[in-house]
Amino acid sequence: MVERGGCSFMTKALMAEQYGAVAVVIYDNKEQDNENWVDMIQDETERETSIAAAFLLGKDGSMIKRSLQAHRLPAATISIPVNITAVPLTGFRQPPWSFW
Protein backbone atom coordinates (compact mmCIF):
# COMPACT_ATOMS: atom_id res chain seq x y z
CA MET A 1 0.00 0.00 0.00
CA VAL A 2 1.24 3.41 -0.98
CA GLU A 3 -0.15 6.78 0.05
CA ARG A 4 -1.20 9.16 -2.72
CA GLY A 5 0.80 12.37 -3.22
CA GLY A 6 4.24 13.59 -4.19
CA CYS A 7 4.36 12.05 -7.67
CA SER A 8 2.14 10.48 -10.32
CA PHE A 9 0.32 7.16 -9.94
CA MET A 10 2.53 5.78 -12.73
CA THR A 11 5.70 6.73 -10.83
CA LYS A 12 4.35 5.06 -7.68
CA ALA A 13 3.46 1.89 -9.63
CA LEU A 14 6.88 1.80 -11.31
CA MET A 15 8.67 2.24 -7.97
CA ALA A 16 6.59 -0.56 -6.41
CA GLU A 17 7.39 -2.80 -9.38
CA GLN A 18 11.11 -1.94 -9.10
CA TYR A 19 11.07 -3.14 -5.48
CA GLY A 20 9.45 -6.45 -6.42
CA ALA A 21 5.72 -5.78 -5.98
CA VAL A 22 3.32 -7.78 -8.13
CA ALA A 23 0.58 -5.18 -7.59
CA VAL A 24 0.14 -1.85 -5.81
CA VAL A 25 -2.74 -0.30 -3.94
CA ILE A 26 -2.58 3.48 -3.74
CA TYR A 27 -4.79 5.07 -1.11
CA ASP A 28 -5.89 8.69 -0.93
CA ASN A 29 -3.87 10.95 1.35
CA LYS A 30 -7.05 12.50 2.77
CA GLU A 31 -7.57 10.19 5.74
CA GLN A 32 -11.25 10.92 6.40
CA ASP A 33 -12.31 10.99 2.75
CA ASN A 34 -14.77 8.25 1.91
CA GLU A 35 -16.49 9.84 -1.07
CA ASN A 36 -14.05 11.24 -3.64
CA TRP A 37 -12.70 8.75 -6.14
CA VAL A 38 -9.62 9.71 -8.14
CA ASP A 39 -8.91 8.73 -11.73
CA MET A 40 -5.57 6.98 -12.04
CA ILE A 41 -4.64 8.36 -15.44
CA GLN A 42 -1.44 8.25 -17.44
CA ASP A 43 1.11 10.91 -16.60
CA GLU A 44 1.84 11.66 -20.29
CA THR A 45 5.35 10.18 -20.12
CA GLU A 46 4.59 7.06 -22.19
CA ARG A 47 6.00 4.86 -19.41
CA GLU A 48 4.36 1.51 -18.75
CA THR A 49 4.20 -0.85 -15.81
CA SER A 50 3.45 -4.56 -15.85
CA ILE A 51 1.82 -4.70 -12.39
CA ALA A 52 -1.79 -4.04 -11.48
CA ALA A 53 -2.61 -0.82 -9.66
CA ALA A 54 -5.75 0.00 -7.69
CA PHE A 55 -7.05 3.01 -5.75
CA LEU A 56 -8.64 3.06 -2.29
CA LEU A 57 -10.44 5.90 -0.59
CA GLY A 58 -8.44 7.63 2.14
CA LYS A 59 -10.64 6.30 4.93
CA ASP A 60 -10.22 2.70 3.76
CA GLY A 61 -6.48 2.95 3.19
CA SER A 62 -5.91 4.64 6.54
CA MET A 63 -7.94 1.97 8.33
CA ILE A 64 -5.89 -0.81 6.77
CA LYS A 65 -2.63 1.00 7.57
CA ARG A 66 -3.63 1.57 11.21
CA SER A 67 -4.64 -2.09 11.54
CA LEU A 68 -1.26 -3.25 10.21
CA GLN A 69 0.54 -0.91 12.59
CA ALA A 70 -1.58 -1.93 15.59
CA HIS A 71 -0.76 -5.59 14.97
CA ARG A 72 2.87 -4.77 14.13
CA LEU A 73 2.58 -6.47 10.76
CA PRO A 74 4.95 -5.48 7.96
CA ALA A 75 2.49 -6.79 5.36
CA ALA A 76 -0.79 -8.62 4.91
CA THR A 77 -2.72 -10.44 2.23
CA ILE A 78 -6.00 -8.69 1.56
CA SER A 79 -8.62 -10.25 -0.67
CA ILE A 80 -10.49 -7.66 -2.71
CA PRO A 81 -13.54 -8.92 -4.60
CA VAL A 82 -13.35 -8.51 -8.35
CA ASN A 83 -17.08 -8.58 -8.98
CA ILE A 84 -18.86 -5.84 -7.05
CA THR A 85 -22.62 -6.26 -7.51
CA ALA A 86 -25.79 -4.87 -6.01
CA VAL A 87 -26.10 -7.89 -3.71
CA PRO A 88 -26.28 -6.69 -0.07
CA LEU A 89 -23.09 -7.53 1.78
CA THR A 90 -24.66 -7.54 5.24
CA GLY A 91 -24.86 -11.32 5.35
CA PHE A 92 -21.31 -11.98 4.22
CA ARG A 93 -18.18 -12.22 6.31
CA GLN A 94 -16.08 -9.28 5.26
CA PRO A 95 -13.31 -7.07 6.56
CA PRO A 96 -14.32 -3.79 8.19
CA TRP A 97 -13.45 -1.61 5.19
CA SER A 98 -16.27 0.32 3.62
CA PHE A 99 -15.67 -0.53 -0.04
CA TRP A 100 -16.28 -4.28 0.22
XYZ file of N, CA and C in Angstrom:
300
model
N 0.839 -1.182 0.000
C 0.000 0.000 0.000
C 0.876 1.235 0.000
N 0.487 2.179 -0.829
C 1.239 3.408 -0.983
C 0.270 4.584 -0.854
N 0.692 5.594 -0.118
C -0.153 6.778 0.052
C -0.025 7.690 -1.165
N -1.161 8.239 -1.595
C -1.202 9.163 -2.720
C -0.456 10.451 -2.369
N 0.153 11.070 -3.385
C 0.796 12.365 -3.220
C 2.277 12.325 -3.544
N 2.816 13.450 -3.955
C 4.242 13.587 -4.189
C 4.699 13.286 -5.607
N 4.015 12.387 -6.286
C 4.357 12.053 -7.670
C 3.141 11.389 -8.316
N 3.266 11.068 -9.596
C 2.136 10.480 -10.323
C 1.871 9.035 -9.895
N 0.674 8.557 -10.213
C 0.323 7.162 -9.941
C 1.277 6.235 -10.704
N 1.629 6.610 -11.929
C 2.534 5.785 -12.731
C 3.890 5.667 -12.037
N 4.415 6.772 -11.526
C 5.697 6.732 -10.825
C 5.615 5.826 -9.608
N 4.521 5.908 -8.859
C 4.349 5.055 -7.678
C 4.302 3.580 -8.086
N 3.557 3.273 -9.160
C 3.462 1.890 -9.632
C 4.828 1.384 -10.101
N 5.557 2.200 -10.830
C 6.879 1.797 -11.307
C 7.849 1.563 -10.149
N 7.789 2.419 -9.134
C 8.667 2.240 -7.971
C 8.315 0.955 -7.226
N 7.013 0.685 -7.075
C 6.593 -0.559 -6.413
C 7.081 -1.765 -7.203
N 6.925 -1.703 -8.525
C 7.387 -2.795 -9.385
C 8.903 -2.982 -9.260
N 9.651 -1.876 -9.226
C 11.106 -1.938 -9.101
C 11.535 -2.648 -7.819
N 10.740 -2.498 -6.759
C 11.066 -3.135 -5.483
C 10.450 -4.521 -5.333
N 9.905 -5.071 -6.424
C 9.452 -6.449 -6.416
C 7.966 -6.671 -6.209
N 7.172 -5.609 -6.163
C 5.722 -5.777 -5.982
C 5.093 -6.397 -7.228
N 4.071 -7.212 -7.008
C 3.317 -7.782 -8.129
C 2.041 -6.984 -8.384
N 1.723 -6.092 -7.459
C 0.585 -5.182 -7.589
C 0.782 -4.058 -6.582
N 0.053 -2.965 -6.757
C 0.144 -1.855 -5.815
C -1.254 -1.284 -5.572
N -1.508 -0.982 -4.318
C -2.744 -0.304 -3.937
C -2.350 1.084 -3.447
N -2.874 2.096 -4.112
C -2.581 3.478 -3.742
C -3.824 4.033 -3.063
N -3.638 4.534 -1.838
C -4.786 5.066 -1.113
C -4.677 6.585 -0.997
N -5.837 7.230 -0.966
C -5.889 8.689 -0.930
C -5.226 9.225 0.332
N -4.557 10.351 0.215
C -3.870 10.946 1.355
C -4.787 11.788 2.242
N -6.067 11.817 1.916
C -7.046 12.499 2.767
C -7.709 11.434 3.635
N -7.235 11.307 4.863
C -7.574 10.191 5.737
C -9.072 9.999 5.975
N -9.823 11.048 6.104
C -11.249 10.918 6.401
C -12.132 10.884 5.159
N -11.539 10.963 3.979
C -12.314 10.994 2.747
C -12.857 9.615 2.419
N -14.161 9.514 2.325
C -14.774 8.248 1.915
C -15.751 8.457 0.768
N -15.565 9.535 0.016
C -16.488 9.836 -1.074
C -15.825 10.145 -2.407
N -14.648 10.737 -2.410
C -14.049 11.244 -3.639
C -13.092 10.253 -4.284
N -13.543 9.663 -5.390
C -12.702 8.747 -6.144
C -11.786 9.556 -7.042
N -10.615 9.037 -7.315
C -9.617 9.706 -8.143
C -9.343 8.842 -9.356
N -9.280 9.464 -10.527
C -8.906 8.728 -11.728
C -7.399 8.525 -11.749
N -6.993 7.291 -11.944
C -5.566 6.984 -12.036
C -5.196 7.006 -13.518
N -4.895 8.200 -14.014
C -4.643 8.362 -15.444
C -3.158 8.370 -15.739
N -2.829 8.195 -17.004
C -1.442 8.255 -17.440
C -0.843 9.611 -17.097
N 0.455 9.652 -16.921
C 1.114 10.913 -16.599
C 1.774 11.546 -17.823
N 1.374 11.105 -19.009
C 1.838 11.659 -20.286
C 3.326 11.427 -20.554
N 3.926 10.453 -19.903
C 5.347 10.183 -20.124
C 5.583 8.958 -21.000
N 4.517 8.266 -21.369
C 4.586 7.056 -22.191
C 5.302 5.899 -21.496
N 5.425 5.976 -20.165
C 5.996 4.857 -19.411
C 4.904 3.814 -19.200
N 5.317 2.588 -18.991
C 4.361 1.505 -18.751
C 4.843 0.661 -17.588
N 3.876 0.073 -16.893
C 4.195 -0.851 -15.812
C 3.503 -2.177 -16.097
N 4.050 -3.242 -15.595
C 3.446 -4.558 -15.849
C 2.703 -5.088 -14.621
N 2.564 -4.252 -13.572
C 1.823 -4.699 -12.391
C 0.463 -3.998 -12.342
N -0.465 -4.637 -11.665
C -1.795 -4.045 -11.482
C -1.718 -2.941 -10.438
N -2.542 -1.914 -10.622
C -2.606 -0.821 -9.656
C -4.075 -0.525 -9.368
N -4.378 -0.297 -8.094
C -5.754 0.002 -7.686
C -5.749 1.196 -6.741
N -6.904 1.840 -6.610
C -7.050 3.009 -5.751
C -8.045 2.717 -4.644
N -7.724 3.152 -3.432
C -8.638 3.059 -2.290
C -8.911 4.453 -1.761
N -10.111 4.654 -1.260
C -10.436 5.900 -0.590
C -9.530 6.088 0.622
N -9.316 7.332 1.019
C -8.439 7.629 2.141
C -8.852 6.965 3.430
N -10.144 6.912 3.693
C -10.635 6.297 4.932
C -10.307 4.806 4.960
N -10.502 4.135 3.831
C -10.220 2.699 3.757
C -8.725 2.419 3.882
N -7.918 3.149 3.135
C -6.477 2.951 3.189
C -5.907 3.232 4.569
N -6.392 4.295 5.196
C -5.912 4.642 6.538
C -6.298 3.584 7.558
N -7.483 3.011 7.399
C -7.937 1.974 8.330
C -7.065 0.723 8.205
N -6.751 0.348 6.984
C -5.891 -0.813 6.767
C -4.500 -0.540 7.340
N -3.958 0.637 7.070
C -2.627 0.996 7.569
C -2.579 0.974 9.095
N -3.590 1.563 9.742
C -3.629 1.567 11.210
C -3.732 0.150 11.762
N -4.491 -0.700 11.104
C -4.641 -2.088 11.544
C -3.305 -2.832 11.449
N -2.580 -2.627 10.360
C -1.264 -3.252 10.213
C -0.311 -2.767 11.299
N -0.337 -1.466 11.565
C 0.537 -0.908 12.594
C 0.161 -1.419 13.984
N -1.127 -1.478 14.273
C -1.583 -1.932 15.592
C -1.171 -3.373 15.864
N -1.136 -4.186 14.817
C -0.758 -5.593 14.967
C 0.725 -5.815 14.666
N 1.434 -4.732 14.432
C 2.866 -4.774 14.125
C 3.190 -5.739 12.987
N 2.393 -5.627 11.933
C 2.581 -6.469 10.762
C 3.258 -5.664 9.657
N 4.300 -6.197 9.057
C 4.950 -5.480 7.955
C 4.158 -5.572 6.658
N 3.276 -6.561 6.572
C 2.490 -6.787 5.360
C 1.296 -7.672 5.692
N 0.379 -7.745 4.756
C -0.789 -8.620 4.913
C -1.326 -8.970 3.537
N -2.014 -10.074 3.453
C -2.716 -10.438 2.233
C -4.165 -10.013 2.404
N -4.629 -9.192 1.490
C -5.999 -8.687 1.559
C -6.721 -9.131 0.302
N -7.830 -9.806 0.472
C -8.621 -10.254 -0.672
C -9.645 -9.182 -1.016
N -9.550 -8.680 -2.231
C -10.490 -7.664 -2.713
C -11.356 -8.327 -3.768
N -12.664 -8.271 -3.614
C -13.537 -8.918 -4.597
C -13.425 -8.241 -5.963
N -13.443 -9.044 -6.998
C -13.348 -8.515 -8.352
C -14.720 -8.113 -8.863
N -15.738 -8.830 -8.482
C -17.080 -8.580 -8.983
C -17.913 -7.893 -7.911
N -18.020 -6.584 -7.974
C -18.862 -5.836 -7.048
C -20.251 -5.756 -7.665
N -21.256 -6.271 -6.975
C -22.615 -6.262 -7.509
C -23.531 -5.531 -6.542
N -24.797 -5.520 -6.861
C -25.793 -4.868 -6.014
C -26.296 -5.791 -4.905
N -25.691 -6.947 -4.744
C -26.099 -7.886 -3.705
C -25.698 -7.317 -2.344
N -26.627 -7.223 -1.388
C -26.280 -6.692 -0.065
C -25.187 -7.519 0.596
N -24.210 -6.836 1.162
C -23.088 -7.529 1.779
C -23.294 -7.791 3.268
N -24.445 -7.423 3.799
C -24.664 -7.539 5.242
C -24.587 -8.973 5.746
N -24.878 -9.935 4.908
C -24.856 -11.322 5.350
C -23.535 -12.018 5.149
N -22.589 -11.353 4.502
C -21.307 -11.980 4.216
C -20.274 -11.636 5.273
N -19.346 -12.549 5.474
C -18.182 -12.224 6.314
C -17.279 -11.344 5.487
N -16.913 -10.214 6.021
C -16.082 -9.281 5.263
C -15.224 -8.455 6.207
N -14.135 -7.928 5.715
C -13.306 -7.067 6.556
C -14.044 -5.757 6.824
N -13.592 -4.986 7.791
C -14.324 -3.786 8.190
C -14.108 -2.569 7.301
N -13.666 -2.761 6.063
C -13.453 -1.609 5.187
C -14.707 -1.326 4.399
N -14.982 -0.089 4.173
C -16.268 0.325 3.616
C -16.501 -0.078 2.182
N -15.459 -0.263 1.382
C -15.667 -0.533 -0.037
C -16.191 -1.921 -0.312
N -15.831 -2.908 0.496
C -16.281 -4.276 0.224
C -16.812 -4.938 1.430
